[in-house]
Amino acid sequence: MELRRVLFRSMPLALAIRAVAPALVLGNAVILKPDPRTAVSGGVVLARVFEEAGLARGLLHVLPGDAEVGEAVVTEPRVRIVSFTGSAVAGRRVGELGGRLLKRVMLELGGNGALVVLDDVDLDRAVRAGAYASFFHQGQVCMAAGRHLVHENVYDEYVERLGEFAEGLTVGDPSRETVALGPLIDAAQRDRVHQLVSASVAAGAKLVAGGRFDGLYYRPTVLAEPEEPTPAYREEVFGPVAPVRPFATLGEAAELVADSESGLVVSILTADLGRGMALADRVPGGMIHVNDPTIDHEPNAPFGGMGSSGNGWRAGGAKSDLDAYTETQWLTLRTALPKAAL
């Protein structure tokens, strides 16, 4: 069986090995097509590791290229399984092309994660969890919190503290220990982040912190949302931006979480586990975390979302990998050919 693995550029090495390793172990040959912006870290490095480990020639091919290259591989008849990580727009195209040929297509797409802060929580810890959820890896992670939903009783204080925390973070060369945030992937992504922030401020959001950049270094940004959602709240920004919106009841919080096309991850922060679990039962999402940030992943735990975040496939764990990279076959065996039934 031949597998084609297409990668996004958020965490290229981790995303690559998560699919390539189990696919190879289960007897497949693999074509790995990394994002052209991360062709080395998301492709060549991994190929070199497998080469040094003695992997037989011809089992792993790294094929960098643009969307045209990706579409050609998806539609190649000898490719029987396609695993894709990337945006919902690109994922729909991959699903369309694979579906025409009745291929198994596994989609892990973008998210606009919700971080819900209840009014009984330790606010200092909640602020740190919220900052980590939105600013880790400069927000360039599908699990990043793109919506902070905060109970109205602690909303003002949370916004103030998160803004102060953001202003205190150092942005620069990530190889330095004192630096918290490094650069965005390229100028196009920086411009998109800034356009979403600017459009949101124009739509009524209050700029609490950030909203400025130097080269590819974008300051961690906090936006106090108006009543009508802004672009930075509605869309997956893929940058260090934390839009914050208040709610009054658990019911309203559940409605706000559900009011999104994506359904990847939800984080609920509370001192009352009963309230946390009650809300967890009411919200959609492929992964729900109570008292953990949205960025929470274990390689042996099923990873994936619903809605525009994926098509139901889950990556990780023995059962998921077996289902993904093998075919089910029924085999019978008799010691001798029986007499005909007729």
PDB file of C-alpha atoms in Angstrom, residues 5 9 13 27 45 48 51 93 109 134 148 174 179 203 216 223 231 280 324:
ATOM      1  CA  ARG A   5       1.319  12.405   3.639  1.00  0.00           C
ATOM      2  CA  ARG A   9       4.133  24.220   8.306  1.00  0.00           C
ATOM      3  CA  LEU A  13       8.847  17.519  12.112  1.00  0.00           C
ATOM      4  CA  GLY A  27       4.155  -2.062   5.801  1.00  0.00           C
ATOM      5  CA  VAL A  45      15.681  15.855   8.096  1.00  0.00           C
ATOM      6  CA  ARG A  48      18.039  11.471   6.602  1.00  0.00           C
ATOM      7  CA  GLU A  51      18.346   6.609   5.947  1.00  0.00           C
ATOM      8  CA  ARG A  93      -9.729  20.387  -2.111  1.00  0.00           C
ATOM      9  CA  LEU A 109      -7.521  20.716   9.512  1.00  0.00           C
ATOM     10  CA  SER A 134      -2.539  31.799  22.374  1.00  0.00           C
ATOM     11  CA  HIS A 148     -11.009  33.448  25.153  1.00  0.00           C
ATOM     12  CA  PRO A 174      14.094  32.165  20.006  1.00  0.00           C
ATOM     13  CA  VAL A 179      12.867  35.168  24.603  1.00  0.00           C
ATOM     14  CA  ALA A 203     -14.837  46.810  13.961  1.00  0.00           C
ATOM     15  CA  LEU A 216       8.602  39.050  11.243  1.00  0.00           C
ATOM     16  CA  LEU A 223      -8.190  42.219  22.006  1.00  0.00           C
ATOM     17  CA  PRO A 231     -12.527  38.920  12.138  1.00  0.00           C
ATOM     18  CA  ALA A 280     -17.537  19.673  28.756  1.00  0.00           C
ATOM     19  CA  ALA A 324      -5.636   4.412   9.253  1.00  0.00           C
TER      20      ALA A 324
END
